[in-house]
XYZ file of C-alpha atoms in Angstrom:
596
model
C -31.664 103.572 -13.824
C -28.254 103.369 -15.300
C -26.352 100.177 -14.440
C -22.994 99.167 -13.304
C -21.306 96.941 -11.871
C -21.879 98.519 -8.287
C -25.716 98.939 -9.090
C -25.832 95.016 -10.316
C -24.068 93.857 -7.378
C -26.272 95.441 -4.505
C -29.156 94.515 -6.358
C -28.050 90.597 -6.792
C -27.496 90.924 -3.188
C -30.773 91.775 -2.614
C -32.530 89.434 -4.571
C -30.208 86.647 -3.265
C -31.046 87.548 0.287
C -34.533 87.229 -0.095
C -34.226 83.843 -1.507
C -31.801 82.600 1.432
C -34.064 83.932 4.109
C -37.261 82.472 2.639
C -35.600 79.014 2.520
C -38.111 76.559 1.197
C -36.383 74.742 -1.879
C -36.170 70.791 -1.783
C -33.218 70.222 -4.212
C -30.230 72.309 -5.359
C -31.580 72.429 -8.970
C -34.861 74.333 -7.454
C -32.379 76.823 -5.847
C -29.990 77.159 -8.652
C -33.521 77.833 -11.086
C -34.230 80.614 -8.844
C -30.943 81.916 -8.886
C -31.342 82.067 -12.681
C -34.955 83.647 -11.890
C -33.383 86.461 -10.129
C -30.785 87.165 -12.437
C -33.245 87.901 -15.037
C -34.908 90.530 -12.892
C -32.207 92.751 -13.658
C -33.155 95.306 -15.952
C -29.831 95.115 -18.175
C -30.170 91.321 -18.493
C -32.563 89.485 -21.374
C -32.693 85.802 -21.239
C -30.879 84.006 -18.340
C -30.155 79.791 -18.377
C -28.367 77.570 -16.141
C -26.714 74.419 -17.655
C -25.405 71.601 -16.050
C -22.759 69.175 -16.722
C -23.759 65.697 -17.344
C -20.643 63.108 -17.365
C -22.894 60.177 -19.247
C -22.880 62.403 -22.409
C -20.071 64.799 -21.822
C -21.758 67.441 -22.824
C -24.155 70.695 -20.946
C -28.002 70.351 -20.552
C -30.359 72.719 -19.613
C -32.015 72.725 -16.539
C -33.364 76.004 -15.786
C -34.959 79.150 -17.581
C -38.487 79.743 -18.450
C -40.577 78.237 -21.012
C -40.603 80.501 -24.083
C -37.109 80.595 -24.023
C -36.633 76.914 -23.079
C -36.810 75.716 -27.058
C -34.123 78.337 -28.523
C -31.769 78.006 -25.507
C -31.441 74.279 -25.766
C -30.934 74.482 -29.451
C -28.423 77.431 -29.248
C -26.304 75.400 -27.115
C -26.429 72.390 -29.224
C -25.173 74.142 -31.854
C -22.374 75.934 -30.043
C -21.394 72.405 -28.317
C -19.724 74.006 -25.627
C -16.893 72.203 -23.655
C -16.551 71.741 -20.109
C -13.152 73.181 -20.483
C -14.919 76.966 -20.973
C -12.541 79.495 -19.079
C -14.544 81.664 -16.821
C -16.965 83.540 -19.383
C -16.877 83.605 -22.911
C -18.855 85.506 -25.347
C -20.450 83.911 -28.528
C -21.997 86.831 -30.307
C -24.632 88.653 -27.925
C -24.704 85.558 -25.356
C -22.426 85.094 -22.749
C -21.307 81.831 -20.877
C -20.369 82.218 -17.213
C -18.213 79.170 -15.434
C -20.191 79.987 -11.625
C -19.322 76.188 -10.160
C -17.850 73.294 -11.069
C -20.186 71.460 -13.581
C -22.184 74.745 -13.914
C -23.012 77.125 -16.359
C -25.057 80.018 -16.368
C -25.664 81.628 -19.805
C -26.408 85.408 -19.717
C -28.165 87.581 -22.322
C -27.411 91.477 -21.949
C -30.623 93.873 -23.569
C -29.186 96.760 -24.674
C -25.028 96.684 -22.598
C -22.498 94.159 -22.400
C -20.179 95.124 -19.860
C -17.553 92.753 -18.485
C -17.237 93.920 -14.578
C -21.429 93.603 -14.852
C -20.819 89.829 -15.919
C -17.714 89.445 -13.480
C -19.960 90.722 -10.728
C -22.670 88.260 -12.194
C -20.258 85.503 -11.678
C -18.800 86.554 -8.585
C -22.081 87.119 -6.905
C -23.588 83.911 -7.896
C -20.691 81.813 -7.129
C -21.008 82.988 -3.390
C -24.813 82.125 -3.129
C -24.367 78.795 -4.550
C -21.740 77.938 -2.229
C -23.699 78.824 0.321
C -26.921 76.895 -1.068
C -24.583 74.228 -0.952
C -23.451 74.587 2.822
C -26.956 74.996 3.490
C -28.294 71.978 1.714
C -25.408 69.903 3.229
C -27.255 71.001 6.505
C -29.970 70.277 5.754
C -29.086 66.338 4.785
C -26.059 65.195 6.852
C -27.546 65.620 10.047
C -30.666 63.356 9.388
C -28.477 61.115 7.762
C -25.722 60.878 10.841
C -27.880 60.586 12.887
C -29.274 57.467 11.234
C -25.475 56.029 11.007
C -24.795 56.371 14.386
C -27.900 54.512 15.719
C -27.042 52.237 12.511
C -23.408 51.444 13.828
C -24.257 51.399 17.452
C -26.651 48.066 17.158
C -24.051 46.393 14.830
C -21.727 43.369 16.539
C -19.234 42.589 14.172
C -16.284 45.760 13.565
C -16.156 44.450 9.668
C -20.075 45.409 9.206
C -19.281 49.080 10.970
C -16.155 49.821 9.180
C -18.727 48.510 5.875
C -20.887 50.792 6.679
C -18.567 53.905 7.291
C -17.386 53.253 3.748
C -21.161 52.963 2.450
C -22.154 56.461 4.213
C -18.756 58.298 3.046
C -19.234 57.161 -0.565
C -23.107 58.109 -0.278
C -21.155 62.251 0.467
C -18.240 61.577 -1.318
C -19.034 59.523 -3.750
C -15.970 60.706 -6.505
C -12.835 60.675 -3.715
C -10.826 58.383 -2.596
C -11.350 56.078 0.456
C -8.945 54.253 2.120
C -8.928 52.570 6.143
C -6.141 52.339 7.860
C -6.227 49.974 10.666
C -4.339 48.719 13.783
C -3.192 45.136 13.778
C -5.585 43.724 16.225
C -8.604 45.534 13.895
C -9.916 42.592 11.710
C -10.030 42.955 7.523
C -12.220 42.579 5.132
C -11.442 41.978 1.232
C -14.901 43.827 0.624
C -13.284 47.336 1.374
C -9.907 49.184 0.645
C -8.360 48.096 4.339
C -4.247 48.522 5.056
C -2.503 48.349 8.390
C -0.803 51.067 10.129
C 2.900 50.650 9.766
C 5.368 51.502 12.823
C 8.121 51.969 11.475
C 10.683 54.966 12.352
C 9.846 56.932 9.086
C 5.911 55.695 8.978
C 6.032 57.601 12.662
C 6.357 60.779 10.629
C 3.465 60.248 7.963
C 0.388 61.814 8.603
C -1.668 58.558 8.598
C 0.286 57.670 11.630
C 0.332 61.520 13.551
C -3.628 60.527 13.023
C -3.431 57.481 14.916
C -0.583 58.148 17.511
C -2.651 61.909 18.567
C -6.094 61.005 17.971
C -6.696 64.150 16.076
C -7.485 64.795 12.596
C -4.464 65.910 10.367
C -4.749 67.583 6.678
C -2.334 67.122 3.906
C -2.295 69.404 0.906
C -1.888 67.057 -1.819
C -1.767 70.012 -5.092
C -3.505 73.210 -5.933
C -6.702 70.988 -6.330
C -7.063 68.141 -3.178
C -6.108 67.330 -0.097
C -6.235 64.934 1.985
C -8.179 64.057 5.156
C -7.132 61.537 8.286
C -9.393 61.045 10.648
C -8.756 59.310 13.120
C -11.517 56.203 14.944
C -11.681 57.346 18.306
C -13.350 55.958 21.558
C -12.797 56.982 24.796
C -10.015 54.161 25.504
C -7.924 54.198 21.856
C -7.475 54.714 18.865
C -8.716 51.514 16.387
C -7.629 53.398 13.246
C -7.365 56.024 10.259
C -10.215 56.704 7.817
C -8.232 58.357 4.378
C -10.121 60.645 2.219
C -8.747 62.383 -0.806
C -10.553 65.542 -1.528
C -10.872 67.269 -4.514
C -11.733 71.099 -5.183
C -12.441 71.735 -1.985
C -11.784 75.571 -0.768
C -12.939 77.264 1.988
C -15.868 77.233 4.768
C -16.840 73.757 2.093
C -13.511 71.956 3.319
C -14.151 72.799 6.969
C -17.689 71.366 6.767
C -15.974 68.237 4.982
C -13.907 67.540 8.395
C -16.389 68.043 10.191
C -18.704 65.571 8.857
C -15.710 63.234 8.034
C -14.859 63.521 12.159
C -18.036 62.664 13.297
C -18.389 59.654 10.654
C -14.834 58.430 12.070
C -15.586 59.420 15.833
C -19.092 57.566 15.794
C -17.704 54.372 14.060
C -14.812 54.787 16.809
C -16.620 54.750 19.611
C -19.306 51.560 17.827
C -15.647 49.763 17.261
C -14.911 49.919 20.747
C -18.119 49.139 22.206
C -18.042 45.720 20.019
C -14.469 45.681 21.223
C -15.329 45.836 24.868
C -18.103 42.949 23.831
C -15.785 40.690 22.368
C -13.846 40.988 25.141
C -16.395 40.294 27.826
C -17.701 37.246 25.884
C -14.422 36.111 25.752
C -13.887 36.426 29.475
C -17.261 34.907 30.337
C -16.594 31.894 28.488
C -13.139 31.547 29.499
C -14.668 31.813 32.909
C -17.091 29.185 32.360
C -14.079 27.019 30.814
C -12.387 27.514 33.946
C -15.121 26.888 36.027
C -16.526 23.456 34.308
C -13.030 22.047 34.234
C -11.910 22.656 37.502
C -15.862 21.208 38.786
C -14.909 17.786 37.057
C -11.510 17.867 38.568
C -12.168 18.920 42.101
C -14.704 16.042 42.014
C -11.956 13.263 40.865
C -9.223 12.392 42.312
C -7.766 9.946 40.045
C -4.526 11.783 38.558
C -4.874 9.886 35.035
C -8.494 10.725 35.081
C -7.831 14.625 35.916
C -4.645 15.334 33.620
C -6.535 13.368 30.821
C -9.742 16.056 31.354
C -6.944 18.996 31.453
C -4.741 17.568 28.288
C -8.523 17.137 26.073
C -9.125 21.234 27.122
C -5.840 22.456 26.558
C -6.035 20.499 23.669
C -9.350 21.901 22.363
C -7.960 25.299 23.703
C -4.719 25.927 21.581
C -4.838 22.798 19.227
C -0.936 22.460 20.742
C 1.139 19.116 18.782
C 2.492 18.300 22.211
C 1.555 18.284 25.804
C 3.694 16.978 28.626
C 2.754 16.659 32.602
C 5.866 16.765 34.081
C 6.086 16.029 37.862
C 9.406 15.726 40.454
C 9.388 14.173 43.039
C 10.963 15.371 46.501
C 14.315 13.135 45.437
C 14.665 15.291 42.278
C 13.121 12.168 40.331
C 11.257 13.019 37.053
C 8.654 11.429 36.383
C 6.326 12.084 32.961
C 2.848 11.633 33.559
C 0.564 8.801 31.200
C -1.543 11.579 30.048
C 1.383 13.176 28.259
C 1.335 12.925 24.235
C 3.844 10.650 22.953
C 6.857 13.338 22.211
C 7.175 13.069 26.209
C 6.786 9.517 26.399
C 9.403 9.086 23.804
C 13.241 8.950 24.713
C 14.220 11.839 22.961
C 12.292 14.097 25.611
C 13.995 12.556 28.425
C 17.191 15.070 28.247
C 14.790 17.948 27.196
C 12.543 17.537 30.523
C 15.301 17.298 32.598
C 16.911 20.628 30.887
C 13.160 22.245 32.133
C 13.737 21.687 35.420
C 17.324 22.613 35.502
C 16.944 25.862 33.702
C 13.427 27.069 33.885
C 11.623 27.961 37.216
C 8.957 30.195 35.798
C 6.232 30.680 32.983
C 8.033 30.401 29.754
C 5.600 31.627 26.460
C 8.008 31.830 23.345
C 6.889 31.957 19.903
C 10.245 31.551 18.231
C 12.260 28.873 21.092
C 15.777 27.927 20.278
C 17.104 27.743 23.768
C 17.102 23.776 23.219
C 19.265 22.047 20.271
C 17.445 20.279 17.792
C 14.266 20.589 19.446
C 11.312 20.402 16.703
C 9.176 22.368 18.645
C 9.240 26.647 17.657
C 6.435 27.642 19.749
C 6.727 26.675 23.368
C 4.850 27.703 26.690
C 5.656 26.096 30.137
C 3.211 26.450 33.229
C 4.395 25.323 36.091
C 2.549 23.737 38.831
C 2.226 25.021 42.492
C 1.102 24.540 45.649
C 1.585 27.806 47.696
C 5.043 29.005 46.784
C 6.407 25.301 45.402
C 6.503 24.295 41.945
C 6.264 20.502 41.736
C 5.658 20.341 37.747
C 4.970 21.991 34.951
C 2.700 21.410 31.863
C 4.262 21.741 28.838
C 2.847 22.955 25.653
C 4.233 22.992 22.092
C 3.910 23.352 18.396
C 5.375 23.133 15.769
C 5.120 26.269 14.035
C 6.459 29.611 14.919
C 4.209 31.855 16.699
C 1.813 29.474 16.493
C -0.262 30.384 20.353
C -1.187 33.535 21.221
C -1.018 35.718 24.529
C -4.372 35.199 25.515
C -4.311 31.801 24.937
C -1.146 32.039 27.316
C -2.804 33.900 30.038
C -5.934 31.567 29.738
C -4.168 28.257 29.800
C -1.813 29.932 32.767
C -5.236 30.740 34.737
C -6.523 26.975 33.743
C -3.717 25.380 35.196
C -3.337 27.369 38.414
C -6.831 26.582 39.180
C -6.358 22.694 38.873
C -2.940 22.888 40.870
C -4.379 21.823 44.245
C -6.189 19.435 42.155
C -3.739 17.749 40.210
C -1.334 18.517 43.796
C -3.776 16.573 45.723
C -4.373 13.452 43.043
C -0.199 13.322 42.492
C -0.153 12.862 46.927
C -2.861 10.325 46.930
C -1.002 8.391 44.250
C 2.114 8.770 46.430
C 0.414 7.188 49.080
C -1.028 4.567 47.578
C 2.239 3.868 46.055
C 4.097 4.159 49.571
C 1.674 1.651 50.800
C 2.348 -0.943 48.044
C 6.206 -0.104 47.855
C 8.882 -1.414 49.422
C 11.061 1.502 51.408
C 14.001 0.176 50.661
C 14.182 -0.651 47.313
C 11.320 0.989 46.103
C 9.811 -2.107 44.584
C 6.365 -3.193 44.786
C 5.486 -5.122 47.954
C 5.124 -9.020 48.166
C 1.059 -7.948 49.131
C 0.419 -6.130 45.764
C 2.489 -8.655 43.548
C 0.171 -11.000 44.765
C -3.086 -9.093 44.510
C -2.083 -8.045 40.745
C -1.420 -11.959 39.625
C -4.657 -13.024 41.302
C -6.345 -10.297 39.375
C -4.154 -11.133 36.158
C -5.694 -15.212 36.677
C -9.079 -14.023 36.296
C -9.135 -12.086 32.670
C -5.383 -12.268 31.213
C -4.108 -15.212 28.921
C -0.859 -16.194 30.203
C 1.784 -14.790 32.868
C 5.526 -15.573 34.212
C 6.630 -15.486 37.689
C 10.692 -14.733 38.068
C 11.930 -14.894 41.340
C 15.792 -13.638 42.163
C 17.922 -14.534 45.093
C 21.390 -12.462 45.435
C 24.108 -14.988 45.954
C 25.719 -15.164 48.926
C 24.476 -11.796 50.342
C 25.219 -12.852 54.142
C 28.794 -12.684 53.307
C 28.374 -9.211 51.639
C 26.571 -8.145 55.104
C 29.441 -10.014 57.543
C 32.392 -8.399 55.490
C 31.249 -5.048 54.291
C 28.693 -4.331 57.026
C 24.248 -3.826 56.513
C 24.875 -0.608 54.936
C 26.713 -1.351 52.411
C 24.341 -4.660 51.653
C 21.348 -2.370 51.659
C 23.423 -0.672 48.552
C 23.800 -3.490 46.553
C 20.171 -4.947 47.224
C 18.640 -1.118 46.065
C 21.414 -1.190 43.123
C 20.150 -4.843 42.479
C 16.003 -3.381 42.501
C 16.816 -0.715 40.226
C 18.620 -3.310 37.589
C 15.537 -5.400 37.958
C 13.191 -1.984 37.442
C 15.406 -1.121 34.369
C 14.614 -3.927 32.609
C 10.745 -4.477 33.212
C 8.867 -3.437 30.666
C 5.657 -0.613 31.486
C 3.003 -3.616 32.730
C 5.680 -5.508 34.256
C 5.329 -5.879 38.423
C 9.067 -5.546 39.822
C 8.319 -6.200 43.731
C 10.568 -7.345 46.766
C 9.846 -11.166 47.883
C 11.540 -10.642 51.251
C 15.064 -10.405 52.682
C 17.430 -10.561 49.584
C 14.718 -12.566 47.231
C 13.177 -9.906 44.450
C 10.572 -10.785 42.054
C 9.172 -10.126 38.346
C 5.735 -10.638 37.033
C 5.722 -10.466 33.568
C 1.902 -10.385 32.411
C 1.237 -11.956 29.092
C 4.475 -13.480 29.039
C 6.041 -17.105 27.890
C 8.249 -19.173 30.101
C 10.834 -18.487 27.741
C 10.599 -15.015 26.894
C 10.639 -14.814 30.996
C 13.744 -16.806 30.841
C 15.573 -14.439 28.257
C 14.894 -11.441 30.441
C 16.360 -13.424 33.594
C 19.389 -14.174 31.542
C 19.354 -10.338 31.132
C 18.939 -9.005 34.361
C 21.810 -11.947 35.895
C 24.294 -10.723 33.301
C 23.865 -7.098 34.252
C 23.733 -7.701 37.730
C 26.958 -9.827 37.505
C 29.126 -6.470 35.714
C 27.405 -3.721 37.717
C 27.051 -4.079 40.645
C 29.792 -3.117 43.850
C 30.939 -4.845 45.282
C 30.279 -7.326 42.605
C 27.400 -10.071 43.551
C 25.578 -12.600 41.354
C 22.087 -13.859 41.295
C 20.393 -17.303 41.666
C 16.913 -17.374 39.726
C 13.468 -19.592 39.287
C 11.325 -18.998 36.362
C 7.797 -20.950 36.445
C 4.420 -19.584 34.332
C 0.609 -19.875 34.381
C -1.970 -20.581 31.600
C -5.407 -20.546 31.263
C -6.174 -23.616 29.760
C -4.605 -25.224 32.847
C -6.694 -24.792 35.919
C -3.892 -22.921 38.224
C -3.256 -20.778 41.386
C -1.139 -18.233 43.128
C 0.592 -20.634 45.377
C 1.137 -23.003 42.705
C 2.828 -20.665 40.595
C 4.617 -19.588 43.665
C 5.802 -22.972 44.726
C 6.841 -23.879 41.125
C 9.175 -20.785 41.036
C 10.634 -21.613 44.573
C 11.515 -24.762 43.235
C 13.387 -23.591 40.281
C 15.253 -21.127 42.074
C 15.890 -23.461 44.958
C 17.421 -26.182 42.178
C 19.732 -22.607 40.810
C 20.928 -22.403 44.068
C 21.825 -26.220 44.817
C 23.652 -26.604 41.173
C 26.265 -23.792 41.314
C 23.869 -20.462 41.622
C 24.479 -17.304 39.312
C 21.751 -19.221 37.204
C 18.255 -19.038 35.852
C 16.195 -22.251 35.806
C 12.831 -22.810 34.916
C 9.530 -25.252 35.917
C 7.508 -25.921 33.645
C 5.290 -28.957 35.117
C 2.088 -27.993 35.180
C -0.248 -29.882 37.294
């Protein structure tokens, strides 16, 4: 039969069929030795060989043909030292060198022709089969292998061990192109693979990388001649987490379509495993938050003590958000501030006195800023204010504050916010039974202690203290003030009087109304004289601020414990001092110091 290019081409056909259709090879290097196999069954050809290219040595090696010829092949091509840069076929005498893939040869041997459309056809034929041994191969291992990496990413917990193992499984098809993530902000890194964040800016909008992540769908950019590149997106059924990159080279055809396709269900699987870890995170966070919620407002519901139930919130909020500062802030019906002892010491400080009463003037509503500069020369960059409520009142507000710019998150935010609105009727409940207590203990008018608890704290006080000083003040002349300027205005200068005498006792002092116009100090842990100095104080003050303009008339006696004393002693000793101010001029302190 005379051959031609026509007659070589339905007969590779042939042959090629029946090897496709009876399937059974394990490797590509079995197919491509029965490609070389068939080849030789033409009658025109001689001696067929198939070389690969082998990167270690740079050079072709044999890997198919039969045995007799096995010996002279391998040591023709030694000799020849053929390049992987051949051109398409080349002709070195009577043998023939055909490029059919890239990083394979196939070397041809005519018997009695050489014809170049019979080698063309040889080429052109072969290169077809191969690509589809390849397609068919890649069949035959990717799906076995997916599905392993999907029930491989679906047990994993962590979103740096799935987007580990995306990069192991692409490199394992892949293993010469380029992989890069691409990942949303709130996607964790890892230094172990190449990671990068999606950028947002106006022109990044326009890059494919982005188009990826903004459409969920996969986008292809022709690089050159010779790649392209892949972005496929990590999609679950609520978002998109990010952009898997993947630089393909020499990749033409029905091959490139199978390449998305297994690159899109790599990136779709680890999608939906990121989201699912996602959703677990999330859920773990909101059962413990829960719990947080739930233990702290248990111990506070059971207490109420308001030092004992701010203290418990401060020590979570604390543990929370590792916040610099925390203030308790409460106001009182008469717009009176007052800044709770569980507050950190910026709050108990005087500086924070004009920033607390800024809060209230300008802020009646969650504030969470991570950059705060509403408030000159305050150290304090990242700020959040809660307020407290009962039904649709704010009485206070926690404070929280740090330091450093952006320094507390949203969630944080949202679970402190939730925290604090569950101890409101709490902390509401604890601030009214303090009131109480305090209303019962207080003088109305003056709102100084009563006569009752200043006695009750210094018989306490006798039993474990050291030392203590009793002052007692009488305002001079204070009929008169009644007769000429009428009750009202004497009930003025007796509360202007208390809150002289409240200015100037110190945090364990006991400021307290003795009755009618007499007021009194207990100073624990004090010396007669050091009680003196503060009664020469308060007098002076008294004398320059008050209006109309009244003096005082005051005792000083003290108590010691290596003296065997009592209340009324130290009562009586006081009365007598400030009886002997009044009898030798008044607008005086004098003090008794006889002990018995």
């Amino acid at each position: 039969m005379m051959m031609n290019s026509q007659v070589v081409k339905r007969e590779l056909q042939q042959y090629y069929f029946d090897v496709i259709t009876n399937w059974d090879c394990r490797s590509y290097e079995e197919f491509v030795s029965l490609i070389a196999i068939q080849i030789n069954r033409l009658p025109c050809i001689q001696l067929t060989g198939m070389y690969k290219w082998m990167k270690e040595s740079s050079t072709y090696h044999l890997i198919s043909t039969d045995l007799v010829s096995k010996e002279l092949l391998e040591e023709g091509l030694n000799s020849k030292e053929i390049s992987k840069d051949l051109f398409c076929f080349y002709s070195y005498e009577k043998d023939y060198y055909l490029n059919v893939t890239s990083g394979l040869l196939l070397y041809v041997r005519f018997s009695d022709i050489n014809s170049i459309s019979i080698l063309q056809t040889i080429q052109s034929e072969t290169r077809k089969v191969l690509k589809l041994a390849q397609q068919m191969m890649s069949n035959q291992d990717i799906y076995p292998f997916l599905y392993e990496f999907s029930i491989s990413v679906f047990t994993m917990t962590h979103k740096s061990e799935i987007l580990k193992e995306v990069y192991r499984t692409i490199q394992t098809f892949y293993p010469d192109n380029v992989i890069q993530f691409l990942l949303s902000h709130d996607t964790e890194l890892d230094d172990d693979i190449p990671i990068q964040t999606i950028a947002y800016t106006d022109d990044e909008t326009k890059s494919y990388s982005s188009k990826a992540f903004i459409t969920g769908g996969v986008q292809l950019e022709n690089v050159d001649k010779d790649s392209r590149k892949i972005y496929a997106p990590l999609t679950g059924k609520q978002g998109v987490y990010g952009v898997i990159q993947l630089l393909l080279k020499d990749s033409p055809g029905m091959l490139l379509e199978r390449q998305i396709s297994c690159i899109t269900h790599i990136a779709h699987t680890a999608g939906m495993a990121i989201e699912n870890v996602s959703l677990l995170e999330t859920s773990n966070h909101l059962i413990s938050d829960l719990k947080l919620i739930n233990d702290v407002t248990h111990k506070v519901n059971s207490n109420l003590d308001l030092t004992d139930i701010t203290e418990s919130v401060r020590d979570k909020i604390e543990e929370v958000c590792q916040a610099s500062e925390i203030g308790f802030i409460f106001r009182h019906s008469e717009n009176r501030v007052d800044i709770l002892s569980a507050s950190t010491s910026y709050f108990k400080s005087k500086n924070s006195e004009a920033f607390t009463a800024f809060l209230f003037k300008e802020i009646d509503y969650p504030v969470f800023k991570g950059d705060y500069d509403e408030y000159p020369h305050l150290p304090y960059r990242s700020l959040m204010v809660i307020p407290m409520r009962q039904e649709y009142e704010v009485y206070g507000f926690v404070v929280i504050m740090h330091e450093s710019p952006y320094y507390f998150t949203f969630e944080v935010y949202k679970l402190l916010q939730s925290l604090i609105q569950h101890c409101s009727l709490a902390l509401s409940n604890a601030i009214l039974k303090e009131e109480l207590q305090r209303a019962v203990i207080t003088d109305y008018l003056t709102n100084l202690y009563s006569r009752n608890h200043l006695e009750e704290v210094i018989i306490k006080e006798m039993k474990v203290a050291e030392k203590g000083s009793l002052i007692l003040f009488d305002i001079d002349d204070f009929k008169k003030i009644n007769d000429e300027h009428g009750h009202p205005i004497g009930d003025e200068v007796l509360k202007q009087v208390a809150n002289i005498i409240i200015d100037y006792s110190k945090q364990a002092f006991v400021p307290s109304r003795w009755g009618g116009e007499e007021l009194a100090i207990y100073a624990p842990n004090t010396s007669i004289n050091e009680a003196v100095q503060i009664a020469d104080k308060i007098c002076g003050k008294v004398k320059t601020s008050t209006s109309p303009s009244v003096t005082l008339s005051c005792g000083v006696s003290f108590w010691t414990r290596t003296i065997n004393d009592s209340v009324s002693e130290l009562f009586i000793r006081a009365d007598k001092a400030l009886y002997e101010a009044k009898n030798t001029g008044k607008n005086s302190v004098v003090k008794n110091v006889k002990l018995k």
